[in-house]
mmCIF file of C-alpha atoms and ligand atoms in Angstrom:
data_model
loop_
_atom_site.group_PDB
_atom_site.id
_atom_site.type_symbol
_atom_site.label_atom_id
_atom_site.label_comp_id
_atom_site.label_asym_id
_atom_site.label_seq_id
_atom_site.Cartn_x
_atom_site.Cartn_y
_atom_site.Cartn_z
ATOM 1 C CA UNK A 1 0.730 34.948 21.251
ATOM 2 C CA UNK A 2 4.645 33.776 21.535
ATOM 3 C CA UNK A 3 5.002 31.360 18.880
ATOM 4 C CA UNK A 4 7.048 28.639 19.001
ATOM 5 C CA UNK A 5 9.571 28.573 16.384
ATOM 6 C CA UNK A 6 11.969 25.341 16.992
ATOM 7 C CA UNK A 7 14.526 26.670 14.101
ATOM 8 C CA UNK A 8 16.417 29.993 13.733
ATOM 9 C CA UNK A 9 18.936 30.921 11.195
ATOM 10 C CA UNK A 10 20.956 33.602 12.304
ATOM 11 C CA UNK A 11 24.473 34.573 10.709
ATOM 12 C CA UNK A 12 25.178 31.475 8.975
ATOM 13 C CA UNK A 13 24.629 29.485 12.161
ATOM 14 C CA UNK A 14 21.409 26.926 12.757
ATOM 15 C CA UNK A 15 19.996 27.311 16.125
ATOM 16 C CA UNK A 16 17.507 24.434 17.285
ATOM 17 C CA UNK A 17 15.108 24.088 20.515
ATOM 18 C CA UNK A 18 16.723 20.880 21.851
ATOM 19 C CA UNK A 19 13.323 18.525 21.839
ATOM 20 C CA UNK A 20 15.117 15.812 23.704
ATOM 21 C CA UNK A 21 15.593 18.497 26.685
ATOM 22 C CA UNK A 22 11.889 19.266 26.447
ATOM 23 C CA UNK A 23 9.790 19.594 28.576
ATOM 24 C CA UNK A 24 11.899 20.463 31.575
ATOM 25 C CA UNK A 25 14.652 22.236 30.097
ATOM 26 C CA UNK A 26 14.526 24.927 27.184
ATOM 27 C CA UNK A 27 17.848 24.637 25.772
ATOM 28 C CA UNK A 28 19.205 26.075 22.064
ATOM 29 C CA UNK A 29 21.754 23.916 20.640
ATOM 30 C CA UNK A 30 23.758 25.844 17.820
ATOM 31 C CA UNK A 31 24.706 23.710 14.782
ATOM 32 C CA UNK A 32 27.729 25.173 12.714
ATOM 33 C CA UNK A 33 28.218 22.636 10.139
ATOM 34 C CA UNK A 34 25.846 20.101 7.833
ATOM 35 C CA UNK A 35 27.211 17.082 9.817
ATOM 36 C CA UNK A 36 26.044 18.214 13.003
ATOM 37 C CA UNK A 37 22.611 19.001 11.333
ATOM 38 C CA UNK A 38 22.704 15.374 10.328
ATOM 39 C CA UNK A 39 23.391 14.338 13.785
ATOM 40 C CA UNK A 40 20.837 16.692 15.174
ATOM 41 C CA UNK A 41 18.312 14.848 13.079
ATOM 42 C CA UNK A 42 19.692 11.449 13.968
ATOM 43 C CA UNK A 43 19.687 11.959 17.540
ATOM 44 C CA UNK A 44 16.329 13.889 17.435
ATOM 45 C CA UNK A 45 16.922 16.817 18.711
ATOM 46 C CA UNK A 46 15.000 18.127 15.837
ATOM 47 C CA UNK A 47 12.029 15.888 15.097
ATOM 48 C CA UNK A 48 8.884 15.744 12.782
ATOM 49 C CA UNK A 49 8.733 15.464 9.323
ATOM 50 C CA UNK A 50 8.202 18.982 8.120
ATOM 51 C CA UNK A 51 11.065 20.311 10.778
ATOM 52 C CA UNK A 52 13.350 17.751 9.479
ATOM 53 C CA UNK A 53 12.782 18.899 5.958
ATOM 54 C CA UNK A 54 13.584 22.501 7.074
ATOM 55 C CA UNK A 55 16.761 21.455 9.016
ATOM 56 C CA UNK A 56 17.670 19.500 5.804
ATOM 57 C CA UNK A 57 17.429 22.514 3.746
ATOM 58 C CA UNK A 58 19.757 24.538 5.885
ATOM 59 C CA UNK A 59 22.007 21.534 6.031
ATOM 60 C CA UNK A 60 22.373 21.687 2.353
ATOM 61 C CA UNK A 61 23.048 25.517 2.655
ATOM 62 C CA UNK A 62 25.650 24.701 5.303
ATOM 63 C CA UNK A 63 27.210 21.807 3.159
ATOM 64 C CA UNK A 64 27.582 24.266 0.409
ATOM 65 C CA UNK A 65 29.565 26.589 2.359
ATOM 66 C CA UNK A 66 31.768 24.095 3.733
ATOM 67 C CA UNK A 67 32.880 23.385 0.173
ATOM 68 C CA UNK A 68 35.942 25.454 -1.224
ATOM 69 C CA UNK A 69 36.053 24.253 -4.718
ATOM 70 C CA UNK A 70 35.777 27.207 -7.177
ATOM 71 C CA UNK A 71 34.758 24.782 -10.006
ATOM 72 C CA UNK A 72 31.115 24.763 -10.655
ATOM 73 C CA UNK A 73 30.933 21.049 -11.667
ATOM 74 C CA UNK A 74 33.092 19.579 -8.909
ATOM 75 C CA UNK A 75 31.000 21.845 -6.399
ATOM 76 C CA UNK A 76 27.646 20.253 -7.574
ATOM 77 C CA UNK A 77 29.209 16.978 -7.636
ATOM 78 C CA UNK A 78 30.548 17.332 -3.960
ATOM 79 C CA UNK A 79 27.391 19.067 -2.664
ATOM 80 C CA UNK A 80 25.409 15.931 -4.178
ATOM 81 C CA UNK A 81 27.415 13.677 -2.205
ATOM 82 C CA UNK A 82 26.773 15.630 0.950
ATOM 83 C CA UNK A 83 23.067 15.857 0.215
ATOM 84 C CA UNK A 84 23.137 12.004 0.043
ATOM 85 C CA UNK A 85 24.475 11.990 3.453
ATOM 86 C CA UNK A 86 21.879 14.173 4.630
ATOM 87 C CA UNK A 87 18.924 11.988 3.317
ATOM 88 C CA UNK A 88 20.128 9.302 4.992
ATOM 89 C CA UNK A 89 19.689 10.838 8.367
ATOM 90 C CA UNK A 90 16.164 9.217 8.827
ATOM 91 C CA UNK A 91 14.504 6.909 6.525
ATOM 92 C CA UNK A 92 10.777 7.685 6.679
ATOM 93 C CA UNK A 93 9.969 11.347 6.408
ATOM 94 C CA UNK A 94 9.929 11.740 2.929
ATOM 95 C CA UNK A 95 10.049 15.860 3.816
ATOM 96 C CA UNK A 96 13.843 15.021 4.184
ATOM 97 C CA UNK A 97 14.517 13.945 0.766
ATOM 98 C CA UNK A 98 11.889 16.498 -0.852
ATOM 99 C CA UNK A 99 13.788 19.150 1.064
ATOM 100 C CA UNK A 100 17.539 18.154 -0.117
ATOM 101 C CA UNK A 101 16.036 17.438 -4.096
ATOM 102 C CA UNK A 102 14.416 20.928 -4.152
ATOM 103 C CA UNK A 103 17.811 22.501 -2.671
ATOM 104 C CA UNK A 104 19.935 20.354 -5.012
ATOM 105 C CA UNK A 105 17.506 21.458 -8.150
ATOM 106 C CA UNK A 106 17.999 24.875 -7.284
ATOM 107 C CA UNK A 107 21.624 24.696 -7.389
ATOM 108 C CA UNK A 108 21.691 22.497 -10.466
ATOM 109 C CA UNK A 109 19.595 25.181 -12.309
ATOM 110 C CA UNK A 110 22.245 27.646 -12.023
ATOM 111 C CA UNK A 111 23.625 26.220 -15.301
ATOM 112 C CA UNK A 112 25.825 29.076 -16.513
ATOM 113 C CA UNK A 113 29.409 27.439 -16.536
ATOM 114 C CA UNK A 114 30.826 30.942 -15.306
ATOM 115 C CA UNK A 115 28.604 30.804 -12.192
ATOM 116 C CA UNK A 116 30.975 31.089 -9.213
ATOM 117 C CA UNK A 117 30.097 28.673 -6.446
ATOM 118 C CA UNK A 118 29.638 31.623 -4.029
ATOM 119 C CA UNK A 119 26.530 32.643 -6.150
ATOM 120 C CA UNK A 120 25.183 29.197 -5.522
ATOM 121 C CA UNK A 121 26.046 29.291 -1.730
ATOM 122 C CA UNK A 122 23.982 32.310 -1.269
ATOM 123 C CA UNK A 123 21.042 31.323 -3.610
ATOM 124 C CA UNK A 124 20.737 28.299 -1.424
ATOM 125 C CA UNK A 125 20.788 29.918 1.932
ATOM 126 C CA UNK A 126 17.546 32.012 0.099
ATOM 127 C CA UNK A 127 16.008 29.092 -0.528
ATOM 128 C CA UNK A 128 16.316 27.411 2.977
ATOM 129 C CA UNK A 129 14.883 30.378 4.452
ATOM 130 C CA UNK A 130 11.983 30.242 2.085
ATOM 131 C CA UNK A 131 11.419 26.569 2.458
ATOM 132 C CA UNK A 132 10.976 27.631 6.363
ATOM 133 C CA UNK A 133 8.861 30.561 5.586
ATOM 134 C CA UNK A 134 6.948 28.883 3.316
ATOM 135 C CA UNK A 135 6.191 25.865 5.754
ATOM 136 C CA UNK A 136 4.629 28.173 8.513
ATOM 137 C CA UNK A 137 2.484 29.952 6.000
ATOM 138 C CA UNK A 138 1.098 26.058 4.727
ATOM 139 C CA UNK A 139 0.602 25.041 8.277
ATOM 140 C CA UNK A 140 -1.552 28.292 8.931
ATOM 141 C CA UNK A 141 -3.375 27.361 5.313
ATOM 142 C CA UNK A 142 -3.847 23.679 6.548
ATOM 143 C CA UNK A 143 -5.260 25.270 9.767
ATOM 144 C CA UNK A 144 -7.754 27.359 7.957
ATOM 145 C CA UNK A 145 -8.960 24.492 5.771
ATOM 146 C CA UNK A 146 -9.198 21.873 8.607
ATOM 147 C CA UNK A 147 -10.792 23.995 11.600
ATOM 148 C CA UNK A 148 -14.206 23.060 9.698
ATOM 149 C CA UNK A 149 -13.710 19.448 10.823
ATOM 150 C CA UNK A 150 -13.207 20.496 14.206
ATOM 151 C CA UNK A 151 -16.220 20.048 16.427
ATOM 152 C CA UNK A 152 -17.585 22.336 18.655
ATOM 153 C CA UNK A 153 -18.400 20.823 21.703
ATOM 154 C CA UNK A 154 -17.364 17.271 21.946
ATOM 155 C CA UNK A 155 -13.601 16.207 21.830
ATOM 156 C CA UNK A 156 -10.252 15.373 19.703
ATOM 157 C CA UNK A 157 -7.423 12.930 20.315
ATOM 158 C CA UNK A 158 -4.146 13.589 18.640
ATOM 159 C CA UNK A 159 -1.145 11.231 18.494
ATOM 160 C CA UNK A 160 2.603 11.947 19.015
ATOM 161 C CA UNK A 161 3.737 15.509 18.423
ATOM 162 C CA UNK A 162 2.513 17.444 15.184
ATOM 163 C CA UNK A 163 2.719 20.866 16.193
ATOM 164 C CA UNK A 164 4.988 23.877 16.009
ATOM 165 C CA UNK A 165 7.860 21.824 17.246
ATOM 166 C CA UNK A 166 7.483 19.384 14.472
ATOM 167 C CA UNK A 167 7.467 22.030 11.793
ATOM 168 C CA UNK A 168 8.781 25.776 11.075
ATOM 169 C CA UNK A 169 5.937 26.789 13.538
ATOM 170 C CA UNK A 170 1.854 26.203 14.131
ATOM 171 C CA UNK A 171 2.339 22.561 13.572
ATOM 172 C CA UNK A 172 -0.093 20.379 11.345
ATOM 173 C CA UNK A 173 -2.520 18.396 13.495
ATOM 174 C CA UNK A 174 -1.948 20.650 16.293
ATOM 175 C CA UNK A 175 -2.239 23.458 14.037
ATOM 176 C CA UNK A 176 -5.572 22.305 12.995
ATOM 177 C CA UNK A 177 -6.853 21.881 16.739
ATOM 178 C CA UNK A 178 -5.340 25.490 17.441
ATOM 179 C CA UNK A 179 -7.231 26.813 14.422
ATOM 180 C CA UNK A 180 -10.526 25.611 15.468
ATOM 181 C CA UNK A 181 -9.796 26.954 19.112
ATOM 182 C CA UNK A 182 -8.756 30.700 17.511
ATOM 183 C CA UNK A 183 -12.101 30.347 15.438
ATOM 184 C CA UNK A 184 -13.968 30.048 18.915
ATOM 185 C CA UNK A 185 -15.058 26.280 18.877
ATOM 186 C CA UNK A 186 -14.370 24.665 22.194
ATOM 187 C CA UNK A 187 -13.776 20.952 22.394
ATOM 188 C CA UNK A 188 -11.979 18.917 24.816
ATOM 189 C CA UNK A 189 -8.467 17.773 23.504
ATOM 190 C CA UNK A 190 -6.856 14.472 24.361
ATOM 191 C CA UNK A 191 -3.080 13.565 23.768
ATOM 192 C CA UNK A 192 -1.576 10.346 23.787
ATOM 193 C CA UNK A 193 2.101 10.030 25.516
ATOM 194 C CA UNK A 194 3.340 8.265 22.624
ATOM 195 C CA UNK A 195 5.508 5.389 23.749
ATOM 196 C CA UNK A 196 8.593 4.857 23.685
ATOM 197 C CA UNK A 197 9.870 8.400 22.738
ATOM 198 C CA UNK A 198 6.974 10.167 24.873
ATOM 199 C CA UNK A 199 6.733 13.064 21.958
ATOM 200 C CA UNK A 200 3.183 13.434 23.385
ATOM 201 C CA UNK A 201 3.671 13.859 26.974
ATOM 202 C CA UNK A 202 6.632 15.760 26.717
ATOM 203 C CA UNK A 203 6.073 17.931 23.493
ATOM 204 C CA UNK A 204 2.547 18.133 22.722
ATOM 205 C CA UNK A 205 1.404 18.451 26.301
ATOM 206 C CA UNK A 206 4.081 21.519 26.742
ATOM 207 C CA UNK A 207 2.691 22.960 23.259
ATOM 208 C CA UNK A 208 -0.522 23.171 24.248
ATOM 209 C CA UNK A 209 0.169 24.612 27.796
ATOM 210 C CA UNK A 210 1.878 27.371 25.868
ATOM 211 C CA UNK A 211 -1.115 27.683 23.463
ATOM 212 C CA UNK A 212 -3.673 27.856 26.671
ATOM 213 C CA UNK A 213 -5.644 24.826 25.177
ATOM 214 C CA UNK A 214 -6.560 22.543 27.820
ATOM 215 C CA UNK A 215 -5.395 19.108 27.317
ATOM 216 C CA UNK A 216 -5.605 15.853 28.816
ATOM 217 C CA UNK A 217 -2.796 13.482 28.636
ATOM 218 C CA UNK A 218 -3.328 9.694 28.391
ATOM 219 C CA UNK A 219 -1.662 6.558 27.822
ATOM 220 C CA UNK A 220 -1.479 5.349 24.391
ATOM 221 C CA UNK A 221 -3.546 1.986 25.526
ATOM 222 C CA UNK A 222 -6.297 4.236 26.952
ATOM 223 C CA UNK A 223 -7.579 5.138 23.715
ATOM 224 C CA UNK A 224 -9.602 2.200 22.738
ATOM 225 C CA UNK A 225 -11.296 2.575 26.316
ATOM 226 C CA UNK A 226 -12.240 6.353 25.669
ATOM 227 C CA UNK A 227 -13.248 5.699 22.057
ATOM 228 C CA UNK A 228 -15.685 3.014 23.208
ATOM 229 C CA UNK A 229 -17.268 5.234 25.892
ATOM 230 C CA UNK A 230 -18.104 7.905 23.235
ATOM 231 C CA UNK A 231 -15.281 10.130 24.772
ATOM 232 C CA UNK A 232 -13.560 10.905 21.429
ATOM 233 C CA UNK A 233 -15.195 12.862 18.648
ATOM 234 C CA UNK A 234 -12.365 12.578 16.140
ATOM 235 C CA UNK A 235 -8.696 11.967 15.763
ATOM 236 C CA UNK A 236 -6.250 13.845 14.010
ATOM 237 C CA UNK A 237 -2.496 12.949 13.260
ATOM 238 C CA UNK A 238 0.335 14.068 11.231
ATOM 239 C CA UNK A 239 2.142 12.031 8.651
ATOM 240 C CA UNK A 240 5.805 11.214 8.055
ATOM 241 C CA UNK A 241 4.704 10.139 4.397
ATOM 242 C CA UNK A 242 1.391 9.424 2.234
ATOM 243 C CA UNK A 243 1.725 7.280 -0.633
ATOM 244 C CA UNK A 244 -0.752 8.105 -3.704
ATOM 245 C CA UNK A 245 -3.455 5.892 -2.493
ATOM 246 C CA UNK A 246 -3.629 7.567 0.828
ATOM 247 C CA UNK A 247 -1.716 5.082 2.515
ATOM 248 C CA UNK A 248 -0.170 7.143 5.773
ATOM 249 C CA UNK A 249 3.050 6.676 7.624
ATOM 250 C CA UNK A 250 2.904 8.076 10.975
ATOM 251 C CA UNK A 251 4.168 7.484 14.452
ATOM 252 C CA UNK A 252 3.925 3.809 15.754
ATOM 253 C CA UNK A 253 0.377 3.642 17.313
ATOM 254 C CA UNK A 254 -1.208 5.514 14.430
ATOM 255 C CA UNK A 255 -2.681 2.526 12.913
ATOM 256 C CA UNK A 256 -4.102 1.157 16.144
ATOM 257 C CA UNK A 257 -5.809 4.428 16.628
ATOM 258 C CA UNK A 258 -7.104 4.521 13.182
ATOM 259 C CA UNK A 259 -8.534 0.893 13.522
ATOM 260 C CA UNK A 260 -10.178 1.703 16.438
ATOM 261 C CA UNK A 261 -11.829 4.823 15.456
ATOM 262 C CA UNK A 262 -13.216 2.944 12.135
ATOM 263 C CA UNK A 263 -14.464 0.314 14.615
ATOM 264 C CA UNK A 264 -16.161 2.942 16.912
ATOM 265 C CA UNK A 265 -17.442 4.783 14.283
ATOM 266 C CA UNK A 266 -15.386 8.071 14.778
ATOM 267 C CA UNK A 267 -13.651 10.156 11.848
ATOM 268 C CA UNK A 268 -9.602 9.863 11.570
ATOM 269 C CA UNK A 269 -8.204 12.734 10.049
ATOM 270 C CA UNK A 270 -4.649 13.164 9.028
ATOM 271 C CA UNK A 271 -2.800 16.834 8.175
ATOM 272 C CA UNK A 272 -0.050 17.254 6.269
ATOM 273 C CA UNK A 273 1.531 19.334 3.873
ATOM 274 C CA UNK A 274 1.833 18.438 -0.007
ATOM 275 C CA UNK A 275 5.778 17.767 0.656
ATOM 276 C CA UNK A 276 4.779 14.719 2.771
ATOM 277 C CA UNK A 277 2.904 13.097 -0.069
ATOM 278 C CA UNK A 278 5.195 10.703 -1.874
ATOM 279 C CA UNK A 279 3.279 10.183 -5.683
ATOM 280 C CA UNK A 280 6.235 7.897 -6.627
ATOM 281 C CA UNK A 281 4.698 5.234 -4.230
ATOM 282 C CA UNK A 282 1.101 3.481 -5.081
ATOM 283 C CA UNK A 283 0.685 2.408 -1.790
ATOM 284 C CA UNK A 284 2.641 2.150 1.548
ATOM 285 C CA UNK A 285 3.862 -0.944 1.408
ATOM 286 C CA UNK A 286 7.371 0.278 0.101
ATOM 287 C CA UNK A 287 7.610 3.261 2.634
ATOM 288 C CA UNK A 288 10.692 2.311 4.690
ATOM 289 C CA UNK A 289 10.063 2.191 8.524
ATOM 290 C CA UNK A 290 12.694 3.551 10.610
ATOM 291 C CA UNK A 291 14.101 0.859 13.586
ATOM 292 C CA UNK A 292 14.871 2.606 16.474
ATOM 293 C CA UNK A 293 17.229 1.434 19.180
ATOM 294 C CA UNK A 294 16.232 -1.057 21.646
ATOM 295 C CA UNK A 295 17.142 0.950 24.554
ATOM 296 C CA UNK A 296 14.351 3.431 24.038
ATOM 297 C CA UNK A 297 12.107 0.607 25.235
ATOM 298 C CA UNK A 298 14.166 -1.187 27.712
ATOM 299 C CA UNK A 299 15.479 2.337 29.256
ATOM 300 C CA UNK A 300 13.636 5.569 30.395
ATOM 301 C CA UNK A 301 16.885 8.431 30.245
ATOM 302 C CA UNK A 302 18.954 5.529 31.270
ATOM 303 C CA UNK A 303 16.994 3.916 33.958
ATOM 304 C CA UNK A 304 16.187 0.088 33.226
ATOM 305 C CA UNK A 305 12.405 -0.561 33.046
ATOM 306 C CA UNK A 306 12.766 -4.024 31.469
ATOM 307 C CA UNK A 307 15.157 -7.004 32.884
ATOM 308 C CA UNK A 308 18.788 -6.630 31.649
ATOM 309 C CA UNK A 309 19.150 -8.148 28.127
ATOM 310 C CA UNK A 310 15.701 -8.411 27.116
ATOM 311 C CA UNK A 311 14.997 -8.421 23.343
ATOM 312 C CA UNK A 312 12.998 -5.315 22.266
ATOM 313 C CA UNK A 313 11.397 -4.485 19.054
ATOM 314 C CA UNK A 314 11.220 -0.403 18.404
ATOM 315 C CA UNK A 315 9.505 0.133 14.974
ATOM 316 C CA UNK A 316 9.196 4.152 14.951
ATOM 317 C CA UNK A 317 6.496 4.426 12.310
ATOM 318 C CA UNK A 318 3.470 2.321 11.093
ATOM 319 C CA UNK A 319 1.409 2.603 8.103
ATOM 320 C CA UNK A 320 -2.456 3.303 8.062
ATOM 321 C CA UNK A 321 -4.162 1.929 4.819
ATOM 322 C CA UNK A 322 -6.402 4.469 3.290
ATOM 323 C CA UNK A 323 -9.702 2.900 3.818
ATOM 324 C CA UNK A 324 -9.355 4.094 7.812
ATOM 325 C CA UNK A 325 -8.228 7.608 6.581
ATOM 326 C CA UNK A 326 -11.758 10.114 6.465
ATOM 327 C CA UNK A 327 -9.587 12.841 5.168
ATOM 328 C CA UNK A 328 -6.460 14.725 4.426
ATOM 329 C CA UNK A 329 -5.876 18.185 5.148
ATOM 330 C CA UNK A 330 -3.275 19.565 3.108
ATOM 331 C CA UNK A 331 -2.538 23.511 2.241
ATOM 332 C CA UNK A 332 -4.785 22.820 -1.179
ATOM 333 C CA UNK A 333 -7.754 22.025 0.844
ATOM 334 C CA UNK A 334 -9.210 18.819 2.476
ATOM 335 C CA UNK A 335 -8.781 15.684 0.439
ATOM 336 C CA UNK A 336 -11.334 13.025 0.851
ATOM 337 C CA UNK A 337 -11.387 9.313 -0.775
ATOM 338 C CA UNK A 338 -10.705 8.360 -3.660
ATOM 339 C CA UNK A 339 -7.329 9.650 -2.451
ATOM 340 C CA UNK A 340 -5.636 8.441 -5.677
ATOM 341 C CA UNK A 341 -7.501 11.326 -7.372
ATOM 342 C CA UNK A 342 -7.672 13.885 -4.654
ATOM 343 C CA UNK A 343 -4.082 13.674 -3.635
ATOM 344 C CA UNK A 344 -3.106 14.083 -7.180
ATOM 345 C CA UNK A 345 -5.169 17.111 -7.600
ATOM 346 C CA UNK A 346 -3.509 18.368 -4.073
ATOM 347 C CA UNK A 347 -0.264 18.226 -5.211
ATOM 348 C CA UNK A 348 -0.585 19.603 -8.542
ATOM 349 C CA UNK A 349 -2.715 22.506 -7.301
ATOM 350 C CA UNK A 350 0.052 23.288 -4.599
ATOM 351 C CA UNK A 351 2.738 23.359 -7.140
HETATM 352 O O1 MRU B 1 9.645 10.299 15.470
HETATM 353 P P1 MRU B 1 9.149 11.711 15.108
HETATM 354 O O2 MRU B 1 9.303 12.598 16.530
HETATM 355 O O3 MRU B 1 10.133 12.371 13.945
HETATM 356 O O4 MRU B 1 7.764 11.220 14.621
HETATM 357 C C1 MRU B 1 7.017 12.501 14.165
HETATM 358 C C2 MRU B 1 5.751 11.982 13.507
HETATM 359 O O5 MRU B 1 5.498 10.702 13.442
HETATM 360 C C3 MRU B 1 4.680 13.141 13.397
HETATM 361 O O6 MRU B 1 3.494 12.681 13.495
HETATM 362 C C4 MRU B 1 5.001 13.403 12.156
HETATM 363 O O7 MRU B 1 6.335 13.635 11.717
HETATM 364 C C5 MRU B 1 4.124 14.724 11.556
HETATM 365 S S1 MRU B 1 4.649 16.079 12.309
HETATM 366 C C6 MRU B 1 4.000 17.418 11.649
#
């Protein structure tokens, strides 16, 4: 199978499959400097928590190469400043902060005062390549753990895009669905269009087509009716940040799906790497929710879909309280409630 790998590093240049152009055009954008990488994250040419993390890691490596200081201490100070800019690109996906911190830890660990910054620069490229490789391996592991939760017969609903495009390759929630199919299980797949940015319609439906897994696209608001009719066997989504107690931030509309799933007695699963778990937060109340431009709601690709000047609110994410989550699949296995214990164990065993 031709794997979808949305991020490629070649000779000091980052090549991104432009996710704003899919599904109609498959265009590669070349990113030559860290500020361009930040812009690509901000304008959603690359999106999805793990993919943002991988891009951020390369952004730190590029920032290092853009610095010409030969003094180690000055170099590290300027690199930390660039790291701060990279972290500010989007607020909710903690993989962004996780990746920058990991890169800075690597740079700072080269403590010999005689270390030439050029050695640090090379080491940072190696680390970014490693983060990208690890992400693919982690997704495949999540698939192997999560496939047991996929039904043989029946159906699965997924939201937003938690596929290869949102990661280095393979995907989180879509990876689990794919692993179930690769295991020979057969079930119907529904995916929501995911208003207003249409990650489900544009990206997930495109991926399922490439994978040869038949999927049915539904408007977000059809999910409740389908669940009530018994047409959905389970729901599986990705995550942008998971607090220590299992409260899960993910694409706006996830909370609605989770509540509907509970009301209808349907399991609700989350698939995410341990780099998405933020043990510094006791619960989801303090997860910063990105506010996106009003124009994403009032227009579609420049065409107005609401009266001129109308006020719109566009939160990019919501937080699903842990009580609605049946299990969280990570590379360390399938974590069940109480998540305060099982997530702590998952994070520790993944290190
Ligand atoms: O705004 P986006 O498209 O970056 O949001 C993406 C999501 O909400 C995904 O579900 C999440 O990042 C998990 S991706 C494996």
